[in-house]
Tab-separated table of C-alpha atoms and ligand atoms in Angstrom:
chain	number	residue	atom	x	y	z
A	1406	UNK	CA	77.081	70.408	276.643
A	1407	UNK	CA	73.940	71.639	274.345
A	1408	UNK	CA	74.099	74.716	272.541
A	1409	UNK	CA	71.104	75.986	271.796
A	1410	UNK	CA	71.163	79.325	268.497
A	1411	UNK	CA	68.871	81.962	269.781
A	1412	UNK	CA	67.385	84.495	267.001
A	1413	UNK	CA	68.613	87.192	268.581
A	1414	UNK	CA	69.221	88.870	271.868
A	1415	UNK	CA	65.876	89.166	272.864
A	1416	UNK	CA	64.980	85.086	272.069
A	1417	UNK	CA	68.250	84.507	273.999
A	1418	UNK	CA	66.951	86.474	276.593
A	1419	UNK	CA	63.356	84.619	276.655
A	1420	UNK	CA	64.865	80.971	276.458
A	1421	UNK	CA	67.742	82.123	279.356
A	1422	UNK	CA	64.406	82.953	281.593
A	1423	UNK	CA	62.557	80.446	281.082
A	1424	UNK	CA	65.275	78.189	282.130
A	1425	UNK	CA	65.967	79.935	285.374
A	1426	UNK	CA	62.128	80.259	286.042
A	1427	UNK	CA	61.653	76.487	285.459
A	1428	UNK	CA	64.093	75.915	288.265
A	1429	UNK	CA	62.457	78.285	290.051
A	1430	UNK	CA	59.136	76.137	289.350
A	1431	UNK	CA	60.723	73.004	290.385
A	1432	UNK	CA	62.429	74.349	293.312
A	1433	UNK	CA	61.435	77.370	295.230
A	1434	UNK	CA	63.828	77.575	297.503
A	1435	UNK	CA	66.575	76.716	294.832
A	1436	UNK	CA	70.127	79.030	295.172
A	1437	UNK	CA	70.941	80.386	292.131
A	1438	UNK	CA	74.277	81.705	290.767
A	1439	UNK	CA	73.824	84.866	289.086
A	1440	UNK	CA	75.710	86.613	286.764
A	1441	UNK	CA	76.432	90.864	285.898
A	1442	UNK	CA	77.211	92.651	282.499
A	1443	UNK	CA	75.304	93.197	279.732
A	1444	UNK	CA	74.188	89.761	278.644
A	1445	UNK	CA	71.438	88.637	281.024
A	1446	UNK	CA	70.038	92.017	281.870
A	1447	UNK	CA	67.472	91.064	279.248
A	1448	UNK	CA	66.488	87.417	280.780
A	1449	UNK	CA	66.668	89.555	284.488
A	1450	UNK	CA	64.070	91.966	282.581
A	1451	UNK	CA	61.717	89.066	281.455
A	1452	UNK	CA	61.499	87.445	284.839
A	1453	UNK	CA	60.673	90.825	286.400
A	1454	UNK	CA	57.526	90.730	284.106
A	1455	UNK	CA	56.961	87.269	284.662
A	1456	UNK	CA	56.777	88.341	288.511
A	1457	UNK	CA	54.758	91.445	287.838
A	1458	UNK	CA	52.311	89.441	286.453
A	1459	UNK	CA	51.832	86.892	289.197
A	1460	UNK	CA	53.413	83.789	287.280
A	1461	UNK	CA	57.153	83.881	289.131
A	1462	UNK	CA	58.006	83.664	292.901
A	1463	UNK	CA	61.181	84.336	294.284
A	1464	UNK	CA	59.762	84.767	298.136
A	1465	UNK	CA	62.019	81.405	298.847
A	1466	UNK	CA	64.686	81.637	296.334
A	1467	UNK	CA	68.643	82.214	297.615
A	1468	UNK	CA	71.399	83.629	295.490
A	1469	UNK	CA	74.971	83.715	295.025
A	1470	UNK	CA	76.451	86.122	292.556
A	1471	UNK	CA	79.994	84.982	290.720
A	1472	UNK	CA	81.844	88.195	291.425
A	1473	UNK	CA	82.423	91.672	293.180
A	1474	UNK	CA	85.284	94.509	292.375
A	1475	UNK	CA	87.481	94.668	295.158
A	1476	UNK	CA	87.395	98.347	296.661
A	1477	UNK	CA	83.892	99.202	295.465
A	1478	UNK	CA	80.841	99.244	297.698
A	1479	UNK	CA	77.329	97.657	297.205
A	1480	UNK	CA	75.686	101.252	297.218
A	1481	UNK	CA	78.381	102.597	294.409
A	1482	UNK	CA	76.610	102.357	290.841
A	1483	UNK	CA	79.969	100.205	289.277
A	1484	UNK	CA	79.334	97.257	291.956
A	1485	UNK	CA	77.974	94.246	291.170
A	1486	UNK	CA	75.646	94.427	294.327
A	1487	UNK	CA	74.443	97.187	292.898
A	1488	UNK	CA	73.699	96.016	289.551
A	1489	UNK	CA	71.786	93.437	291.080
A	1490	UNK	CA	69.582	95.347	293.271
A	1491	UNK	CA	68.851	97.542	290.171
A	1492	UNK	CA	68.314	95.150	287.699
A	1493	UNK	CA	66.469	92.253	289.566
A	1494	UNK	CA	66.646	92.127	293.644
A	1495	UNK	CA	64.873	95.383	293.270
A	1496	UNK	CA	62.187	94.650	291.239
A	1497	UNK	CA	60.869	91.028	292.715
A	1498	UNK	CA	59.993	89.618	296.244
A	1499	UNK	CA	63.221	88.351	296.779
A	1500	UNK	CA	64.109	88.164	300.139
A	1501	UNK	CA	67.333	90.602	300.047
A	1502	UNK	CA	69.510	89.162	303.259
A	1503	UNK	CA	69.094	85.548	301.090
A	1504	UNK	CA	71.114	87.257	298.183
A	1505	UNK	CA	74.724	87.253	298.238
A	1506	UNK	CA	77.541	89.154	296.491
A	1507	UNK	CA	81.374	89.027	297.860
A	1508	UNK	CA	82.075	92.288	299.838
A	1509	UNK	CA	84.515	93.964	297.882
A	1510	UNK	CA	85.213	96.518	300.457
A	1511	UNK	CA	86.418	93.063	303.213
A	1512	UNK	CA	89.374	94.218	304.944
A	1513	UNK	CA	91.106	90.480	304.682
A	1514	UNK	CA	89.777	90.061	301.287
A	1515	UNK	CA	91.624	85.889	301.798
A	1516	UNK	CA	89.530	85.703	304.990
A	1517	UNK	CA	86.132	87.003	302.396
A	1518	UNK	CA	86.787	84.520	300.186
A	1519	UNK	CA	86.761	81.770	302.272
A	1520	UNK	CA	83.906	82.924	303.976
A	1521	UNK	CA	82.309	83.012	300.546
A	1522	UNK	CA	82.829	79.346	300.117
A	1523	UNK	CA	81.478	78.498	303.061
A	1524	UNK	CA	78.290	80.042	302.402
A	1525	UNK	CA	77.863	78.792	299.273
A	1526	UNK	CA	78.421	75.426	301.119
A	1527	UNK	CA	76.047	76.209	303.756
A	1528	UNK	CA	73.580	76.947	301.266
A	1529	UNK	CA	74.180	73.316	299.755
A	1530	UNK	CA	75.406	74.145	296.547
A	1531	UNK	CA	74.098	76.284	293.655
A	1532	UNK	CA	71.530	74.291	291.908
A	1533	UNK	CA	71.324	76.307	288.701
A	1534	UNK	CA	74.409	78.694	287.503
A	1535	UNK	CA	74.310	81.630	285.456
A	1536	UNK	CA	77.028	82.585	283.400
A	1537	UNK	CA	78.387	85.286	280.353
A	1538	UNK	CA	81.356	84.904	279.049
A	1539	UNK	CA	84.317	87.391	278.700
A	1540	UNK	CA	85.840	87.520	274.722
A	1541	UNK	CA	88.802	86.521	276.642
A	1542	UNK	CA	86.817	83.361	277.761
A	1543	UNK	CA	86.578	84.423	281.346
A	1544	UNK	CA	83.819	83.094	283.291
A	1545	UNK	CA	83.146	84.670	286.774
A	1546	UNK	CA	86.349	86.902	287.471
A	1547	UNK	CA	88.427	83.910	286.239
A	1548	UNK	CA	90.618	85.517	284.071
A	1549	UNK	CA	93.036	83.176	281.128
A	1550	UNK	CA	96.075	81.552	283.243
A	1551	UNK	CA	98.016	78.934	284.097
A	1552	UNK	CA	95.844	77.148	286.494
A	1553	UNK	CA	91.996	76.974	287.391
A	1554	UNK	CA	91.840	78.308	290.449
A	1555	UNK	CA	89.674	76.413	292.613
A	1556	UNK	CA	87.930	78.795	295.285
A	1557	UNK	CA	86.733	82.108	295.701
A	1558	UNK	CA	89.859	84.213	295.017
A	1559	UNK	CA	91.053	87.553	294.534
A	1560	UNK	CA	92.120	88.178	290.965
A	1561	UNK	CA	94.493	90.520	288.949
A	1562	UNK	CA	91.845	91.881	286.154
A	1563	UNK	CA	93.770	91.879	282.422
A	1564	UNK	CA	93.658	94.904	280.845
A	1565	UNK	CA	91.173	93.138	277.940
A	1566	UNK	CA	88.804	93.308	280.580
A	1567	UNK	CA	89.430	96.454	282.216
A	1568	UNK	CA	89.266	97.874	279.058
A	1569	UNK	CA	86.206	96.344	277.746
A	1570	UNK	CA	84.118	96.867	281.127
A	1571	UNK	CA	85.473	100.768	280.862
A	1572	UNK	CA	82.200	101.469	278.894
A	1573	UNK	CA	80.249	101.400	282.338
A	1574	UNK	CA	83.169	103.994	283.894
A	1575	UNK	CA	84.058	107.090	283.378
A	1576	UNK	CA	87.305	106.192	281.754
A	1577	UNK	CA	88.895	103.948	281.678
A	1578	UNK	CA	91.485	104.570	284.913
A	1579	UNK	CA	88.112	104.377	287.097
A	1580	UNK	CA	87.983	100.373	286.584
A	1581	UNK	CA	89.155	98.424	289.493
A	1582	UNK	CA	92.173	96.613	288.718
A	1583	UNK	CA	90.910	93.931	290.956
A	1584	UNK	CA	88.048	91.515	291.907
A	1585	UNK	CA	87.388	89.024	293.815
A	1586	UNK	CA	85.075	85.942	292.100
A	1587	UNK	CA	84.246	82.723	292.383
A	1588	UNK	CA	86.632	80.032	291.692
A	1589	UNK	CA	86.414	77.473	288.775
A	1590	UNK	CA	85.260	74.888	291.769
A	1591	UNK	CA	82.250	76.974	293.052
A	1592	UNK	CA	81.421	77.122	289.740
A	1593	UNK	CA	81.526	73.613	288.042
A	1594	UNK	CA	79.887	72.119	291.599
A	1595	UNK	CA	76.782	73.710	290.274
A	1596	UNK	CA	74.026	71.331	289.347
A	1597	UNK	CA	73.385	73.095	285.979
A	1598	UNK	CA	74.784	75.256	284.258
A	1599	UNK	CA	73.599	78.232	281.882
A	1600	UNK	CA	76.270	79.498	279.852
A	1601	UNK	CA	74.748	82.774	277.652
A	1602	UNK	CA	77.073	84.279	274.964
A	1603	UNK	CA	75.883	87.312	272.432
A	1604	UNK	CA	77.257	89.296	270.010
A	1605	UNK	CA	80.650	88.379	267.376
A	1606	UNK	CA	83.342	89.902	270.171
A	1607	UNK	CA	82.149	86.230	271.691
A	1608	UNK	CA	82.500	84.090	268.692
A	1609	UNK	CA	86.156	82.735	269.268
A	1610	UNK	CA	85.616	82.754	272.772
A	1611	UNK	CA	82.363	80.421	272.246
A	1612	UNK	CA	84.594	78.439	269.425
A	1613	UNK	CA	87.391	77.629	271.887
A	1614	UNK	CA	85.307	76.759	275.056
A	1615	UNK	CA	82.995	74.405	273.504
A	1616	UNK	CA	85.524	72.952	270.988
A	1617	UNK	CA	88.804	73.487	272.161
A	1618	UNK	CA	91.257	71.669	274.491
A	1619	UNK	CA	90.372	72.478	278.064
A	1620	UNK	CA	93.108	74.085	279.603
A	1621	UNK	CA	93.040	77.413	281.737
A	1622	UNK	CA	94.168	79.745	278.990
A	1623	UNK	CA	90.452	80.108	278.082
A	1624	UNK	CA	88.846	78.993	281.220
A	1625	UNK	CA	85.477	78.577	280.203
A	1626	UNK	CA	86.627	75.409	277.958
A	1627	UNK	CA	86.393	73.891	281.759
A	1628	UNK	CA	82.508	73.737	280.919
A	1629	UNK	CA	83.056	70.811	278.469
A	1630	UNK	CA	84.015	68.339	281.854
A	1631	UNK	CA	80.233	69.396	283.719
A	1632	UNK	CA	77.287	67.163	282.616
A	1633	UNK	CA	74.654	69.531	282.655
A	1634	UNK	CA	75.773	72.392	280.589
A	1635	UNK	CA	73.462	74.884	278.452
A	1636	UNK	CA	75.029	77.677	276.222
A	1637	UNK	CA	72.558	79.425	274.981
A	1638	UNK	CA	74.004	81.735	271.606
A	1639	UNK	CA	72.943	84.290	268.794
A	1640	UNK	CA	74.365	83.575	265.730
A	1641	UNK	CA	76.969	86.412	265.954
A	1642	UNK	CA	78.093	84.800	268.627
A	1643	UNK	CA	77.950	81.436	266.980
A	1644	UNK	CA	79.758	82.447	264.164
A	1645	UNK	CA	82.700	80.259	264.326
A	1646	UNK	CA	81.090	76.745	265.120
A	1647	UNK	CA	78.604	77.715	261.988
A	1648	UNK	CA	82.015	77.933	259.699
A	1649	UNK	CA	83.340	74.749	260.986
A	1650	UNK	CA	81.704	72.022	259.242
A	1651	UNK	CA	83.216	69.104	261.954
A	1652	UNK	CA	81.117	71.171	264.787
A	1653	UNK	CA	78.697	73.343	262.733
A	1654	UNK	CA	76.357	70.342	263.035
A	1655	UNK	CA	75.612	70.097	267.089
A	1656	UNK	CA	73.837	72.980	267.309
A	1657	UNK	CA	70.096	72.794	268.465
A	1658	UNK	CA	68.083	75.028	265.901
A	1659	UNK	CA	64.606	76.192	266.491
B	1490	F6R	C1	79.841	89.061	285.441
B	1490	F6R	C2	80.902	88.167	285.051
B	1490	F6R	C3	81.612	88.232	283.752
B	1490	F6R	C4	80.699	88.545	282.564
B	1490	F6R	C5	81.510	88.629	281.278
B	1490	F6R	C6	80.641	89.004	280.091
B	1490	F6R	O1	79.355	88.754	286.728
B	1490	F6R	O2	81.233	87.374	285.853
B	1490	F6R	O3	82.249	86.998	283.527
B	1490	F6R	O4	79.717	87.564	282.474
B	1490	F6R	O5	82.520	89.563	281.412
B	1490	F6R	O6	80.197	90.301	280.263
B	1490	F6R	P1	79.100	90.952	279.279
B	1490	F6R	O7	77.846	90.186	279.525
B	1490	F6R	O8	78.980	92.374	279.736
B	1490	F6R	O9	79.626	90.790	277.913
């Protein structure tokens, strides 16, 4: 795992693109896993430019996103597929029936998820991951618990999280109580891995996954056992490794 300080949101932003476009370089066709929420929305923004001006291609580029909310559909301004068209699919020449996000509105949502994993399989594997991190430590939809869950799943949301993503509802009764997401498997099969965290709600979240003992009470601590990982932080965010001398140390300045 290499942590990496950003300045701020916006170098955060610039170093998370250039990563993704460099895999985009190396391999055009490459299947990424994207992420939603707040945190990449400014590397999504950089690559649109990058596009714009003639220096990114996604004509041959697949993607898997980590997570839907079950009983929302793609066209209503909460889902995930949504947030995706509007804040990249949208805005580059991706090829839109190569882009995938779980249905949420799946009858069988069991029979979804396995059908999830299978095209993520079919695909060959995600070669490059994108990930945020919940202050809870979630990654995906995969919410603190006894167990990682392996495959695409439906999950119980906690309230942390309903309550935290209430900012984008209404209130706060409007959040699905459900998702479904992809499991800890789906995820750590990736070839790389590009873990973003910003802001001092993620500091002990950050602390615990990089640091800490890996067990599923903060599931993004499962990160340590992958061999490519990148976490790329603003010092809010880094707050707590700063403070402890013993870690303080492996961070990559610039
Ligand atoms: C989103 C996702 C979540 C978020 C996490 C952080 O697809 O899977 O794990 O990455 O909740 O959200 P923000 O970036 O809004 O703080």
């Amino acid at each position: 795992m290499k942590i990496y300080a950003a300045k701020d949101y916006n170098d955060l932003s610039r170093k998370a693109a250039n990563i993704i476009s460099a895999q985009v370089i190396l391999k055009p066709n490459a299947v990424l896993g994207l992420a939603t929420g707040s945190t990449p929305v400014g590397a999504y923004k950089q690559m649109i430019e990058w596009h714009k001006k003639g220096d990114l291609d996604f004509s041959r580029v697949r993607s898997v996103n980590l997570d839907e909310y079950k009983g929302l559909s793609g066209d209503h301004d909460q889902s995930y597929r949504y947030f995706m068209n509007h804040n990249l699919f949208d805005h580059v020449n991706i090829d839109k029936a190569n882009t995938n996000v779980p249905n949420g509105l799946a009858e069988d949502p069991a029979a979804e998820c396995r059908r999830y994993d299978q095209v993520i399989r079919d695909m060959g594997g995600i070669d490059l991951q994108l990930l945020g991190i919940g202050g809870n430590g979630h990654i995906g939809f995969n919410e603190p618990c006894d167990v990682f869950e392996k495959g695409t799943h439906v999950v119980t949301l906690t309230e942390e999280t309903r309550k935290s993503n209430a900012r984008f509802f209404s209130s706060i009764d409007e959040v699905p109580t459900h998702a479904l997401t992809m499991g800890i498997q789906g995820i750590m099969s990736a070839g790389k891995i590009l873990l973003l965290a910003s802001g001092e709600a993620k500091a002990k979240a950050v602390y615990d996954s990089c640091f800490g003992p890996v067990v599923p009470g903060v599931p993004a601590s499962v990160l340590q056992l992958h061999r490519d990982v990148i976490v790329i932080a603003d010092e809010a965010a880094l707050t707590l490794v700063r403070e402890n001398e013993k870690w303080g140390g492996q961070i990559y300045d610039n």
